[in-house]
mmCIF file of C-alpha atoms in Angstrom:
data_model
loop_
_atom_site.group_PDB
_atom_site.id
_atom_site.type_symbol
_atom_site.label_atom_id
_atom_site.label_comp_id
_atom_site.label_asym_id
_atom_site.label_seq_id
_atom_site.Cartn_x
_atom_site.Cartn_y
_atom_site.Cartn_z
ATOM 1 C CA MET A 182 -27.427 5.443 -17.744
ATOM 2 C CA THR A 183 -24.673 7.934 -16.774
ATOM 3 C CA LEU A 184 -23.619 10.836 -18.831
ATOM 4 C CA LYS A 185 -20.427 9.533 -19.571
ATOM 5 C CA GLU A 186 -21.845 6.150 -20.919
ATOM 6 C CA THR A 187 -24.177 8.154 -23.193
ATOM 7 C CA LYS A 188 -21.453 10.582 -24.425
ATOM 8 C CA TYR A 189 -18.840 7.883 -25.378
ATOM 9 C CA ALA A 190 -19.599 5.002 -27.160
ATOM 10 C CA PRO A 191 -17.258 1.762 -26.685
ATOM 11 C CA GLU A 192 -15.774 2.017 -29.971
ATOM 12 C CA ASP A 193 -15.055 5.935 -29.347
ATOM 13 C CA ILE A 194 -13.261 4.902 -26.027
ATOM 14 C CA LYS A 195 -11.056 2.210 -28.004
ATOM 15 C CA ARG A 196 -9.977 4.767 -30.475
ATOM 16 C CA MET A 197 -9.068 7.419 -27.947
ATOM 17 C CA ARG A 198 -7.120 4.723 -25.888
ATOM 18 C CA VAL A 199 -5.238 3.668 -29.064
ATOM 19 C CA LEU A 200 -4.455 7.294 -30.101
ATOM 20 C CA THR A 201 -3.288 7.909 -26.497
ATOM 21 C CA LEU A 202 -1.013 4.915 -26.883
ATOM 22 C CA LEU A 203 0.376 6.125 -29.991
ATOM 23 C CA MET A 204 1.112 9.546 -28.619
ATOM 24 C CA CYS A 205 3.149 8.035 -25.720
ATOM 25 C CA VAL A 206 5.157 6.214 -28.415
ATOM 26 C CA LEU A 207 5.791 9.613 -30.144
ATOM 27 C CA ALA A 208 6.627 11.260 -27.149
ATOM 28 C CA ALA A 209 9.065 8.304 -25.938
ATOM 29 C CA GLY A 210 10.697 8.772 -29.223
ATOM 30 C CA ILE A 211 10.971 12.660 -28.921
ATOM 31 C CA ALA A 212 12.750 11.906 -25.318
ATOM 32 C CA ALA A 213 15.104 8.996 -26.726
ATOM 33 C CA GLY A 214 16.146 11.423 -29.571
ATOM 34 C CA THR A 215 16.751 14.285 -26.927
ATOM 35 C CA ILE A 216 18.884 11.859 -24.897
ATOM 36 C CA PHE A 217 20.744 10.607 -27.847
ATOM 37 C CA TYR A 218 21.690 14.013 -28.815
ATOM 38 C CA CYS A 219 23.033 14.767 -25.501
ATOM 39 C CA LEU A 220 25.197 11.757 -25.356
ATOM 40 C CA THR A 221 26.604 12.087 -28.852
ATOM 41 C CA ASP A 222 30.015 14.136 -29.114
ATOM 42 C CA ASN A 223 29.824 14.814 -32.790
ATOM 43 C CA LYS A 224 26.953 17.106 -33.110
ATOM 44 C CA ALA A 225 27.355 17.585 -36.829
ATOM 45 C CA VAL A 226 25.873 14.037 -37.505
ATOM 46 C CA PHE A 227 22.393 15.680 -36.774
ATOM 47 C CA LEU A 228 22.467 17.623 -39.774
ATOM 48 C CA SER A 229 21.722 14.684 -41.687
ATOM 49 C CA ASP A 230 17.840 14.525 -42.832
ATOM 50 C CA LYS A 231 18.074 10.945 -41.862
ATOM 51 C CA LEU A 232 18.305 11.915 -38.231
ATOM 52 C CA SER A 233 16.466 15.332 -38.341
ATOM 53 C CA HIS A 234 13.917 14.673 -41.247
ATOM 54 C CA GLY A 235 14.546 18.368 -42.230
ATOM 55 C CA PHE A 236 13.226 19.816 -39.067
ATOM 56 C CA ILE A 237 16.466 21.778 -38.361
ATOM 57 C CA LYS A 238 16.225 25.504 -39.448
ATOM 58 C CA LEU A 239 19.641 27.210 -39.988
ATOM 59 C CA SER A 240 20.554 30.776 -40.678
ATOM 60 C CA GLN A 241 21.590 30.354 -44.192
ATOM 61 C CA GLN A 242 18.692 31.177 -46.834
ATOM 62 C CA GLN A 243 17.492 28.092 -48.806
ATOM 63 C CA SER A 244 15.518 27.700 -51.902
ATOM 64 C CA VAL A 245 11.792 27.262 -51.660
ATOM 65 C CA ILE A 246 12.135 23.808 -53.602
ATOM 66 C CA SER A 247 14.747 22.662 -50.909
ATOM 67 C CA VAL A 248 12.520 23.590 -48.050
ATOM 68 C CA PHE A 249 9.524 22.130 -49.825
ATOM 69 C CA TYR A 250 11.493 18.815 -50.503
ATOM 70 C CA ARG A 251 12.778 18.584 -46.974
ATOM 71 C CA SER A 252 9.378 19.025 -45.565
ATOM 72 C CA VAL A 253 7.480 16.720 -47.733
ATOM 73 C CA SER A 254 9.873 13.903 -48.396
ATOM 74 C CA TRP A 255 10.276 11.971 -45.182
ATOM 75 C CA THR A 256 6.518 12.474 -43.960
ATOM 76 C CA SER A 257 5.177 11.314 -47.240
ATOM 77 C CA MET A 258 7.699 8.511 -47.546
ATOM 78 C CA PHE A 259 6.466 7.463 -43.934
ATOM 79 C CA VAL A 260 2.685 7.572 -45.085
ATOM 80 C CA ILE A 261 3.401 5.482 -48.018
ATOM 81 C CA LEU A 262 5.199 3.014 -45.946
ATOM 82 C CA LEU A 263 2.636 2.828 -43.162
ATOM 83 C CA MET A 264 -0.031 2.327 -45.964
ATOM 84 C CA LEU A 265 1.993 -0.516 -47.384
ATOM 85 C CA SER A 266 2.669 -2.240 -44.133
ATOM 86 C CA GLY A 267 -1.088 -2.283 -43.598
ATOM 87 C CA PHE A 268 -1.431 -5.277 -46.142
ATOM 88 C CA CYS A 269 0.891 -7.372 -43.825
ATOM 89 C CA ALA A 270 -1.066 -9.124 -41.260
ATOM 90 C CA ILE A 271 2.080 -8.763 -38.737
ATOM 91 C CA SER A 272 3.453 -5.299 -39.349
ATOM 92 C CA GLN A 273 2.115 -3.605 -36.288
ATOM 93 C CA LEU A 274 5.481 -3.429 -34.829
ATOM 94 C CA ILE A 275 6.941 -1.929 -37.916
ATOM 95 C CA SER A 276 4.115 0.927 -37.915
ATOM 96 C CA ILE A 277 4.766 1.694 -34.229
ATOM 97 C CA SER A 278 8.579 1.679 -34.921
ATOM 98 C CA LEU A 279 8.273 4.272 -37.720
ATOM 99 C CA LEU A 280 6.386 6.596 -35.349
ATOM 100 C CA PHE A 281 8.969 6.304 -32.592
ATOM 101 C CA TYR A 282 11.460 6.936 -35.211
ATOM 102 C CA ARG A 283 9.671 10.012 -36.106
ATOM 103 C CA GLY A 284 9.470 11.286 -32.497
ATOM 104 C CA ALA A 285 13.237 10.653 -32.147
ATOM 105 C CA ALA A 286 14.082 12.672 -35.271
ATOM 106 C CA LEU A 287 11.924 15.688 -33.788
ATOM 107 C CA GLY A 288 13.789 15.368 -30.472
ATOM 108 C CA MET A 289 17.230 15.562 -31.991
ATOM 109 C CA ALA A 290 16.313 18.438 -34.222
ATOM 110 C CA VAL A 291 14.988 20.614 -31.479
ATOM 111 C CA SER A 292 17.584 19.600 -29.278
ATOM 112 C CA TYR A 293 20.387 20.587 -32.283
ATOM 113 C CA MET A 294 18.850 24.077 -32.548
ATOM 114 C CA TYR A 295 18.710 24.699 -28.776
ATOM 115 C CA GLY A 296 22.441 23.421 -28.558
ATOM 116 C CA LEU A 297 23.362 25.782 -31.401
ATOM 117 C CA TYR A 298 21.473 28.816 -30.569
ATOM 118 C CA GLY A 299 20.678 28.603 -27.027
ATOM 119 C CA SER A 300 17.619 30.482 -25.702
ATOM 120 C CA ARG A 301 17.548 32.479 -29.105
ATOM 121 C CA ALA A 302 16.150 29.171 -30.522
ATOM 122 C CA VAL A 303 12.954 29.304 -28.656
ATOM 123 C CA PRO A 304 10.904 31.622 -30.943
ATOM 124 C CA ALA A 305 12.410 29.690 -34.216
ATOM 125 C CA VAL A 306 11.291 26.289 -32.728
ATOM 126 C CA ILE A 307 7.881 27.566 -31.667
ATOM 127 C CA ILE A 308 7.201 29.284 -35.042
ATOM 128 C CA MET A 309 9.302 27.623 -37.559
ATOM 129 C CA VAL A 310 9.404 24.073 -36.358
ATOM 130 C CA LEU A 311 6.418 23.109 -34.339
ATOM 131 C CA PRO A 312 3.396 23.924 -36.674
ATOM 132 C CA HIS A 313 4.982 21.520 -39.211
ATOM 133 C CA ALA A 314 6.133 19.093 -36.587
ATOM 134 C CA LEU A 315 2.670 19.015 -34.762
ATOM 135 C CA PHE A 316 0.671 18.887 -38.031
ATOM 136 C CA THR A 317 2.711 16.054 -39.560
ATOM 137 C CA SER A 318 2.748 14.034 -36.131
ATOM 138 C CA VAL A 319 -1.027 14.180 -36.265
ATOM 139 C CA ILE A 320 -0.790 12.798 -39.800
ATOM 140 C CA LEU A 321 1.385 10.039 -38.876
ATOM 141 C CA LEU A 322 -0.655 9.193 -35.855
ATOM 142 C CA LEU A 323 -3.641 8.718 -37.959
ATOM 143 C CA ALA A 324 -1.609 6.948 -40.632
ATOM 144 C CA VAL A 325 -0.236 4.494 -37.826
ATOM 145 C CA ARG A 326 -3.866 3.950 -36.472
ATOM 146 C CA GLU A 327 -5.088 3.346 -40.026
ATOM 147 C CA SER A 328 -2.202 0.952 -40.883
ATOM 148 C CA VAL A 329 -2.555 -1.155 -37.507
ATOM 149 C CA ARG A 330 -6.216 -1.462 -37.935
ATOM 150 C CA PHE A 331 -5.972 -2.795 -41.428
ATOM 151 C CA SER A 332 -3.265 -5.006 -40.607
ATOM 152 C CA ASN A 333 -5.386 -6.425 -37.903
ATOM 153 C CA LEU A 334 -8.295 -6.920 -40.150
ATOM 154 C CA SER A 335 -6.017 -8.594 -42.761
ATOM 155 C CA PHE A 336 -4.918 -10.814 -39.909
ATOM 156 C CA LEU A 337 -8.483 -11.742 -39.063
ATOM 157 C CA TYR A 338 -9.299 -12.205 -42.747
ATOM 158 C CA ILE A 339 -6.634 -14.740 -42.956
ATOM 159 C CA VAL A 340 -7.275 -16.634 -39.890
ATOM 160 C CA ARG A 341 -11.206 -16.878 -40.534
ATOM 161 C CA ARG A 342 -11.079 -18.358 -43.656
ATOM 162 C CA LEU A 343 -14.804 -17.474 -44.619
ATOM 163 C CA PRO A 344 -15.350 -14.166 -42.980
ATOM 164 C CA ASP A 345 -18.610 -12.355 -43.374
ATOM 165 C CA ASP A 346 -18.577 -9.555 -45.749
ATOM 166 C CA GLU A 347 -18.698 -6.853 -43.270
ATOM 167 C CA GLU A 348 -15.414 -8.119 -41.842
ATOM 168 C CA ARG A 349 -13.268 -7.948 -44.910
ATOM 169 C CA PRO A 350 -10.668 -5.301 -45.029
ATOM 170 C CA GLU A 351 -12.339 -2.103 -46.848
ATOM 171 C CA LEU A 352 -9.356 -1.595 -49.362
ATOM 172 C CA LYS A 353 -11.078 1.271 -51.408
ATOM 173 C CA LEU A 354 -11.822 3.184 -48.163
ATOM 174 C CA TYR A 355 -8.419 2.349 -46.703
ATOM 175 C CA MET A 356 -6.853 3.840 -49.959
ATOM 176 C CA ILE A 357 -8.915 6.900 -49.876
ATOM 177 C CA ARG A 358 -7.838 7.583 -46.328
ATOM 178 C CA PHE A 359 -4.207 7.521 -47.236
ATOM 179 C CA ALA A 360 -4.799 9.587 -50.169
ATOM 180 C CA VAL A 361 -6.305 12.224 -47.948
ATOM 181 C CA LEU A 362 -3.227 11.967 -45.529
ATOM 182 C CA LEU A 363 -0.907 12.310 -48.495
ATOM 183 C CA PHE A 364 -2.710 15.632 -49.447
ATOM 184 C CA LEU A 365 -2.474 17.066 -45.993
ATOM 185 C CA VAL A 366 1.118 16.375 -46.144
ATOM 186 C CA LEU A 367 1.753 18.580 -49.123
ATOM 187 C CA ILE A 368 -0.296 21.256 -47.599
ATOM 188 C CA SER A 369 1.874 21.021 -44.331
ATOM 189 C CA ALA A 370 4.934 21.363 -46.636
ATOM 190 C CA VAL A 371 3.672 24.479 -48.552
ATOM 191 C CA ILE A 372 2.870 26.396 -45.069
ATOM 192 C CA ASP A 373 6.173 25.245 -43.775
ATOM 193 C CA CYS A 374 7.843 26.781 -47.121
ATOM 194 C CA VAL A 375 5.843 29.978 -46.552
ATOM 195 C CA ILE A 376 6.752 30.191 -42.639
ATOM 196 C CA THR A 377 10.653 29.341 -43.321
ATOM 197 C CA TYR A 378 10.645 31.889 -46.372
ATOM 198 C CA PHE A 379 9.435 34.763 -44.492
ATOM 199 C CA THR A 380 10.685 34.164 -41.028
ATOM 200 C CA THR A 381 14.316 32.902 -41.428
ATOM 201 C CA ASP A 382 15.908 36.252 -41.336
ATOM 202 C CA MET A 383 13.821 37.383 -38.370
ATOM 203 C CA LEU A 384 14.045 34.353 -36.122
ATOM 204 C CA ILE A 385 17.114 32.628 -36.794
ATOM 205 C CA PRO A 386 20.342 34.275 -35.306
#
């Protein structure tokens, strides 16, 4: 046996491949959002949270409650939608589309900040946007993986009329995992609030 064969089990390799594929979907969304920004004449539309998901940071000071709401609302909504979509046996495309949408929102938000502030946006994006964006992206990657996995198990459960107990969808574990992900979303939102509160005057031109 080679060292590679002893280090990585087939199941681990499969998980890494799935995560790599999902990261490619997220990256494709970021690229699509950037292109969409460049092709759009009316840049003001990107101030809508429907397109930017609260990632855009502006010079005007916002209340802590406002920052927290914008930080937590979209990600938590996506996590809940992904959890619910896992109960559908054919919802894989919906889960992946939500991840692509999230990537597009990030691409549009960062592009808007660069278009507004130019090179001065670099430190603001690195310190104020990327930490929350990266943390919540990881959360959504895990949420999509769990949703697709549970959806596949649900499909197998329906197709096989009398499956073995070991093959039945693990509902309790599934719900616990998503509860943990929602808790992590709250933590990320709190961190984003702290960073935004203390760095807006220093980093936003």
